[in-house]
Coordinates of C-alpha atoms and ligand atoms in Angstrom, one line a residue:
X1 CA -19.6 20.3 8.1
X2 CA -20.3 17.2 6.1
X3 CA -22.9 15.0 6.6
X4 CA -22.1 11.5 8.4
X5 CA -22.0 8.8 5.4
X6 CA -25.0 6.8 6.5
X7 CA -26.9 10.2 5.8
X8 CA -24.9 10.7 2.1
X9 CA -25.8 7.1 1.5
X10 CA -29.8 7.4 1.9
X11 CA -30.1 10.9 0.3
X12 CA -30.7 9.9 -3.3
X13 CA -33.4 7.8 -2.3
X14 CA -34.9 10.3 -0.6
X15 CA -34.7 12.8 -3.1
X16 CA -36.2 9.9 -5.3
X17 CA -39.0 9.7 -3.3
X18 CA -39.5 13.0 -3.1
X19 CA -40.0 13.4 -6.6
X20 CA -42.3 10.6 -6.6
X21 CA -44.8 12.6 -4.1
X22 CA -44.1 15.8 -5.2
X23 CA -45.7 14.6 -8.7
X24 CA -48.9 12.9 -6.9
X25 CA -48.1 9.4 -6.5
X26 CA -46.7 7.2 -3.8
X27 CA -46.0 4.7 -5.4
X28 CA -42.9 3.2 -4.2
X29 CA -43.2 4.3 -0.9
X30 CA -43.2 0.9 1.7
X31 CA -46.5 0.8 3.1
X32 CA -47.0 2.4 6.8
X33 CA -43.4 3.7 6.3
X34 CA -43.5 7.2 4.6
X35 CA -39.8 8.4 3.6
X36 CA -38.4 11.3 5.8
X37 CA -37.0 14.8 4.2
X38 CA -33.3 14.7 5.1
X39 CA -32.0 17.7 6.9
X40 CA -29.6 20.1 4.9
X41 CA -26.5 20.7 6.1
X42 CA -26.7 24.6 7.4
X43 CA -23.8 26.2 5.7
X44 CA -21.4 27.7 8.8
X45 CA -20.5 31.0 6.6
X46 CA -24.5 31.5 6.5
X47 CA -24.4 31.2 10.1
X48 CA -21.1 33.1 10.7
X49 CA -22.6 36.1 8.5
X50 CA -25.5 36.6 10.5
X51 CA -23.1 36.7 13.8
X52 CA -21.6 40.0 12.0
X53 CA -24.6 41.5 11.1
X54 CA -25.4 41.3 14.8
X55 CA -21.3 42.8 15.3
X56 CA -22.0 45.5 13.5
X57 CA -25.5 46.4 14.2
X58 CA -23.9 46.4 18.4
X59 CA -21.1 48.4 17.3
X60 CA -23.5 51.0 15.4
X61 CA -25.7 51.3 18.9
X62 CA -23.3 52.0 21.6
X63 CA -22.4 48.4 21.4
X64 CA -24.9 46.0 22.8
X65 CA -28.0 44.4 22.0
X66 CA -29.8 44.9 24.7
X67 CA -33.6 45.1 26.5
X68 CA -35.2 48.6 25.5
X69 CA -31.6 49.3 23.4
X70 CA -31.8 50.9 19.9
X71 CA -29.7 47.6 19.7
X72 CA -32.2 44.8 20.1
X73 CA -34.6 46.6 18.1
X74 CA -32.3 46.7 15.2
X75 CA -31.3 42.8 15.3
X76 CA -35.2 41.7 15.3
X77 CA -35.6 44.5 11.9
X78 CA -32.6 42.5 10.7
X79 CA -33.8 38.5 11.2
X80 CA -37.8 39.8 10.4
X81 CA -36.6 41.1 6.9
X82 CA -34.5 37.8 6.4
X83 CA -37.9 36.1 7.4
X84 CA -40.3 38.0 5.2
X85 CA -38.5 38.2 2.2
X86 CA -38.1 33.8 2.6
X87 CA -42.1 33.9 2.8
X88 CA -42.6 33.3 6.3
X89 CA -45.5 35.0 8.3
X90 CA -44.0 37.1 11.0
X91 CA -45.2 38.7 13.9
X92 CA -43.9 41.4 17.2
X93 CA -45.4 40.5 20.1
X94 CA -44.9 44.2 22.8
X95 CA -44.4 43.9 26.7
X96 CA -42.9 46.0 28.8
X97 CA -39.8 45.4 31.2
X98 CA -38.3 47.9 33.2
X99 CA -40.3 50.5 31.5
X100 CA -38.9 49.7 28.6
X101 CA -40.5 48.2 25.4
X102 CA -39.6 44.6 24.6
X103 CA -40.2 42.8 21.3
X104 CA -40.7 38.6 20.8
X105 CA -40.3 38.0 16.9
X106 CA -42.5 34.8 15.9
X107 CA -42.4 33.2 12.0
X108 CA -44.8 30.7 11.0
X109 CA -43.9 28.8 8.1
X110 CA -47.0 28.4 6.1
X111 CA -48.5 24.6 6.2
X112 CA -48.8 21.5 8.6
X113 CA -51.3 20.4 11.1
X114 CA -51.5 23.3 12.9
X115 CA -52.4 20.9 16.2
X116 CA -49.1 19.9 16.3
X117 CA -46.5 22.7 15.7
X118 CA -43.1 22.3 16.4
X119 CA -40.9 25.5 17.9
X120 CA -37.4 26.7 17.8
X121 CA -36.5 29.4 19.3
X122 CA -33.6 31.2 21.2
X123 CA -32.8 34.8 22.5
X124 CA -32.1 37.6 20.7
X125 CA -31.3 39.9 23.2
X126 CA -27.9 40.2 24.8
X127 CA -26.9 42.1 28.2
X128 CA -26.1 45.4 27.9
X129 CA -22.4 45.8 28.2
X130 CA -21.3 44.1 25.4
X131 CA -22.1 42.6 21.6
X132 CA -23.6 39.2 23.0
X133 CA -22.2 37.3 20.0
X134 CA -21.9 33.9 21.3
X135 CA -24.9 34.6 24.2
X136 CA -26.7 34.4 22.0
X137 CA -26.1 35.6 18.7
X138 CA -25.3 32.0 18.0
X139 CA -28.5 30.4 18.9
X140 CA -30.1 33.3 17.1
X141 CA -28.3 32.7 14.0
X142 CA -28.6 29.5 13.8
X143 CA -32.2 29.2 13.9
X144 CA -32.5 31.9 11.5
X145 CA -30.7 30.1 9.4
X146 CA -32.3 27.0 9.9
X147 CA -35.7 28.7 9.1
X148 CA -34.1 30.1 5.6
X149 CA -32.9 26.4 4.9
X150 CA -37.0 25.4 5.8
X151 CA -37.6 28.1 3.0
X152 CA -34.5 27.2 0.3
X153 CA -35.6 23.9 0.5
X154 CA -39.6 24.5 0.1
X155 CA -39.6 21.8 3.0
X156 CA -43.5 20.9 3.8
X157 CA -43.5 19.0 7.2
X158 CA -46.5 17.3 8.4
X159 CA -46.4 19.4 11.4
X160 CA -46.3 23.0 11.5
X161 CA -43.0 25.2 12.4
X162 CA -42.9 28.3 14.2
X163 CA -39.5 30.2 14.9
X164 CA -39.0 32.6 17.8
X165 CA -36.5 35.0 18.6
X166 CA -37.4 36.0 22.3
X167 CA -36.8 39.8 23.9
X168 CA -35.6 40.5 27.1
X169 CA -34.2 37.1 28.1
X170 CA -31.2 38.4 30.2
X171 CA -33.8 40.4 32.6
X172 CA -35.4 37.0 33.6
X173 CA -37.1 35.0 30.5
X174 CA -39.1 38.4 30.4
X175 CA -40.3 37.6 26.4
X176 CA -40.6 33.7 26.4
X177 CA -42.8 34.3 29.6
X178 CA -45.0 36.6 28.1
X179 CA -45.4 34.8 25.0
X180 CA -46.3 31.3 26.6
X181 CA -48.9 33.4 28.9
X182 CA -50.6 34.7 26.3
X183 CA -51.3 31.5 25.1
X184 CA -54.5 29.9 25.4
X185 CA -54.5 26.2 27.3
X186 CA -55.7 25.3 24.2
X187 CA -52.9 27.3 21.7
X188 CA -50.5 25.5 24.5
X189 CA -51.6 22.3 24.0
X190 CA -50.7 22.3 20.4
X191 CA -47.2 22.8 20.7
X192 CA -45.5 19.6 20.5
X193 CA -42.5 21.0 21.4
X194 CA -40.0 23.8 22.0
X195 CA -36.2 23.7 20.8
X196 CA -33.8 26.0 22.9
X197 CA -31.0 27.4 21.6
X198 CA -28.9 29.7 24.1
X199 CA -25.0 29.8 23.6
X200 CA -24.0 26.8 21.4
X201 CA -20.2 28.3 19.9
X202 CA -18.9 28.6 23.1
X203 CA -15.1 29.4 22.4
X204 CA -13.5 27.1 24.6
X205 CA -17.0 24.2 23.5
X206 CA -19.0 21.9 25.5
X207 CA -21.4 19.6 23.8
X208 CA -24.3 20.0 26.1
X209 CA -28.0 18.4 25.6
X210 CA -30.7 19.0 27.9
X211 CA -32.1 16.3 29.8
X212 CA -35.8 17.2 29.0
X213 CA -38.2 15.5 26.9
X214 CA -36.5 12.0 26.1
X215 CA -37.8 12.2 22.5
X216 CA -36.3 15.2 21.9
X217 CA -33.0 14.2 23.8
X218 CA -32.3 11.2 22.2
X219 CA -33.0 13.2 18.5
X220 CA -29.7 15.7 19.5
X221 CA -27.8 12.6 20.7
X222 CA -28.9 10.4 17.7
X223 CA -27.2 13.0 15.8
X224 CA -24.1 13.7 18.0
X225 CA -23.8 10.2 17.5
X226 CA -23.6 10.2 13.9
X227 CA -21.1 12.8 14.2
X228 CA -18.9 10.4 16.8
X229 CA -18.9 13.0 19.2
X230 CA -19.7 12.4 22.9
X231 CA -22.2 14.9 24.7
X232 CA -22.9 15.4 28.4
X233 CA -26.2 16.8 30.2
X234 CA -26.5 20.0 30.6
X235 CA -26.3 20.9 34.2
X236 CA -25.4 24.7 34.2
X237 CA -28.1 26.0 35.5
X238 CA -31.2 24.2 34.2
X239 CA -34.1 26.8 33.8
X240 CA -31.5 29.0 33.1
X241 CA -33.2 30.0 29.8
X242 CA -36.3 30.1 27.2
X243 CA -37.5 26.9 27.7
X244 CA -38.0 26.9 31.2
X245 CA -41.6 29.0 30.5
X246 CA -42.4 26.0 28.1
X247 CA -41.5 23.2 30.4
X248 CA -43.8 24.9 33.4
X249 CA -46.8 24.9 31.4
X250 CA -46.3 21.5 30.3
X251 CA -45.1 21.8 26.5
X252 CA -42.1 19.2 25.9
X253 CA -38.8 21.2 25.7
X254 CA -34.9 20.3 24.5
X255 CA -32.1 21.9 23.1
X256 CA -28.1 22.2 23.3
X257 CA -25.2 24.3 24.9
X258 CA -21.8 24.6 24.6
X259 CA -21.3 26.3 28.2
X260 CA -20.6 29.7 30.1
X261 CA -19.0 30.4 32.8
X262 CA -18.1 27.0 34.4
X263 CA -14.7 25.6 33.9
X264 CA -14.3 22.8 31.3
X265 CA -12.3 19.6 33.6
X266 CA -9.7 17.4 31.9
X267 CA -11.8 14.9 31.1
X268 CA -13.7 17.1 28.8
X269 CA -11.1 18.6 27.1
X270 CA -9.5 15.4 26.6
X271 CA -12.5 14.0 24.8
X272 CA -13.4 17.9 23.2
X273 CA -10.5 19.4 23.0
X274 CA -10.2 22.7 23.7
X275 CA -8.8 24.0 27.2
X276 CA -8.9 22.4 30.8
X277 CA -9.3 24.3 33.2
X278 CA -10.7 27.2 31.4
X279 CA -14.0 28.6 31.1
X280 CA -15.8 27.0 28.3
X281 CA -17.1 31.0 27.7
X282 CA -14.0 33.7 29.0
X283 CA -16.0 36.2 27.9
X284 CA -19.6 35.6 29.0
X285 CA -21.8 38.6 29.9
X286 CA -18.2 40.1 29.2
X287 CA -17.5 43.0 26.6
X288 CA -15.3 40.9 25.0
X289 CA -18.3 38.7 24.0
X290 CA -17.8 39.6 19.7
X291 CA -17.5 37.9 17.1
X292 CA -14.4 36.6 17.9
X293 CA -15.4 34.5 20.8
X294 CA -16.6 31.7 18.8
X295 CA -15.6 28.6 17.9
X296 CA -16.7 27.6 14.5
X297 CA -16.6 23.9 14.8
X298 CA -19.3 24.4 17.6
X299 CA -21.6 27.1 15.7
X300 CA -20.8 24.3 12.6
X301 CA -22.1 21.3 14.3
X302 CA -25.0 22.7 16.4
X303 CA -26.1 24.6 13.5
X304 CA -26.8 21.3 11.7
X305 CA -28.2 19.8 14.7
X306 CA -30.6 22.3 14.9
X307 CA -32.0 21.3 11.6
X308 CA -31.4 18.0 12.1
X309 CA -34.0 18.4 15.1
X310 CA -36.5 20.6 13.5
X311 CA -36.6 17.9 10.6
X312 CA -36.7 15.1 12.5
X313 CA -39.0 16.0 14.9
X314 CA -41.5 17.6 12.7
X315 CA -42.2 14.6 10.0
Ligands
LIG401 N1 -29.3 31.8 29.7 C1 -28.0 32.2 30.2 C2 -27.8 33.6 29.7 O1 -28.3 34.0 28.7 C3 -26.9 31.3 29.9 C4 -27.0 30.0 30.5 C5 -26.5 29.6 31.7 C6 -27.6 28.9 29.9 N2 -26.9 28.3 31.9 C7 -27.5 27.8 30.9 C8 -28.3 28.6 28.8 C9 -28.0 26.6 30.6 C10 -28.8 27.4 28.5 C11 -28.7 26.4 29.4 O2 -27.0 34.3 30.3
CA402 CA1 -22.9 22.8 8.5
ZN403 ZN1 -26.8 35.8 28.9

């Protein structure tokens, strides 16, 4: 995916600048106006290799990803070592589900304000009958790979970023529950917002935002918009996923979808493409959810907007 051109245009200057503060000066800088780190684009193949590490670690354990599954445990050993090696400071937060063990994987990215810390975070577990590649080995990829561009990039944000890859999602929010109740009010309170990223390569793609917190709305739309492609509000299900824990307790929440199980009308596929009258997922909670059933446009373009959002919103 390429950058839009108003973004190309202004990157030298930032990198300029960059330079500039990087070697203790600010000079040049207009005053009250600090320049903002551009996002990277987030290479799709990153992306797409992570989605068949995920393949093949399913395939290897009786083919899901699943709560309590040798599965799920294997996928958070594979994004923690991506994680560690980058220099982030990971953690597994235990609960129990079902009586079975469940795992939340949390990176902190060393530096910020640690009052103000800006999450992204998605599922990593899938249901138990199949892969889950796009639900949600998409959103999982693509904030791992977001959190390795953080680390290429030695990107040092005013604010602090934690990533999250949450257990146990498909038995009812299980992990991102547990992980906002531990939280002291206080620990809460510092969150200045969550990112959700649950299904966004949807084969037959929506371009969904949630209507949440309008700042972080209108920073997925500023960027769809930059791309010239129209979004809708999500309306499948809202509290259908991770965030919902977040929003009860009062943190600001956002994020994007390309869809599941509801058909996409005419209308959308005349301005998306794709196919009316189809599910915008065929394959959700299906066995036939592999890495196959993505569309890589989709995975291309909410990968960037992932980083776009966790740049945007943490500077
Ligand atoms: N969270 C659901 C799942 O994992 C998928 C889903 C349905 C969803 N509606 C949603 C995700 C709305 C995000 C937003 O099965
Ligand atoms: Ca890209
Ligand atoms: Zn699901």
């Amino acid at each position: 995916m390429k950058l839009p051109a108003s973004w190309r245009a202004s990157a030298a200057a930032v990198i300029a600048t960059v330079t500039l503060l990087s070697s203790g000066s600010t000079a040049g800088a207009a005053p009250g106006s600090p320049a903002l780190a551009a996002a990277p684009d987030i290479p799709v193949a990153n992306v797409k290799a992570h989605l068949s590490q995920l393949q093949s670690i399913a395939s290897a354990n009786g083919g899901n990803r699943g709560h309590g599954r040798t599965g799920y445990r294997a996928s958070l050993d594979y994004v923690k070592a991506k994680l560690d090696a980058a220099g982030y400071t990971t953690a597994v937060q235990q609960f129990t589900a079902s009586g079975r063990t469940g795992y939340n994987l949390i990176a902190d990215w060393p530096g910020g304000d640690p009052n103000k810390v800006v999450m992204a975070g998605s599922h990593l577990d899938g249901i138990s009958s199949g892969p889950g590649i796009n639900d949600n080995g998409s959103g999982s990829s693509a904030v791992l790979e977001t959190a390795l561009a953080v680390a290429r990039s030695g990107y040092q944000p005013t604010k602090h970023l934690r990533f999250a890859w949450w257990g146990a999602e498909e038995l009812g929010l299980l992990g991102s529950r547990a992980y906002v109740n531990g939280l002291s009010s206080a620990n809460r309170a510092k969150i200045s917002g969550y990112l959700n990223f649950d299904m966004i390569g949807s084969p037959n793609p929506g371009y969904f935002v949630y209507d949440d917190d309008p700042a972080i709305e209108k920073t997925f739309k500023d960027y769809y918009a930059g791309l010239g492609v129209a979004t809708e509000i999500e309306t499948e299900g809202d509290g259908r996923s991770d965030h919902a824990p977040f929003k009860s307790a009062g943190v600001p929440v956002g994020g994007l979808f390309t869809g599941a199980s509801r058909t996409k009308t005419a209308a959308q596929a005349a301005k998306w493409g794709g196919t009316a009258g189809q599910s915008f997922d065929r394959c959700y909670h299906s066995s036939c959810d592999t890495a196959s059933n993505i569309n890589d446009t989709a995975l291309d373009r909410n990968s960037d907007a992932v980083a776009y959002a966790v740049w945007t919103l943490s500077q």
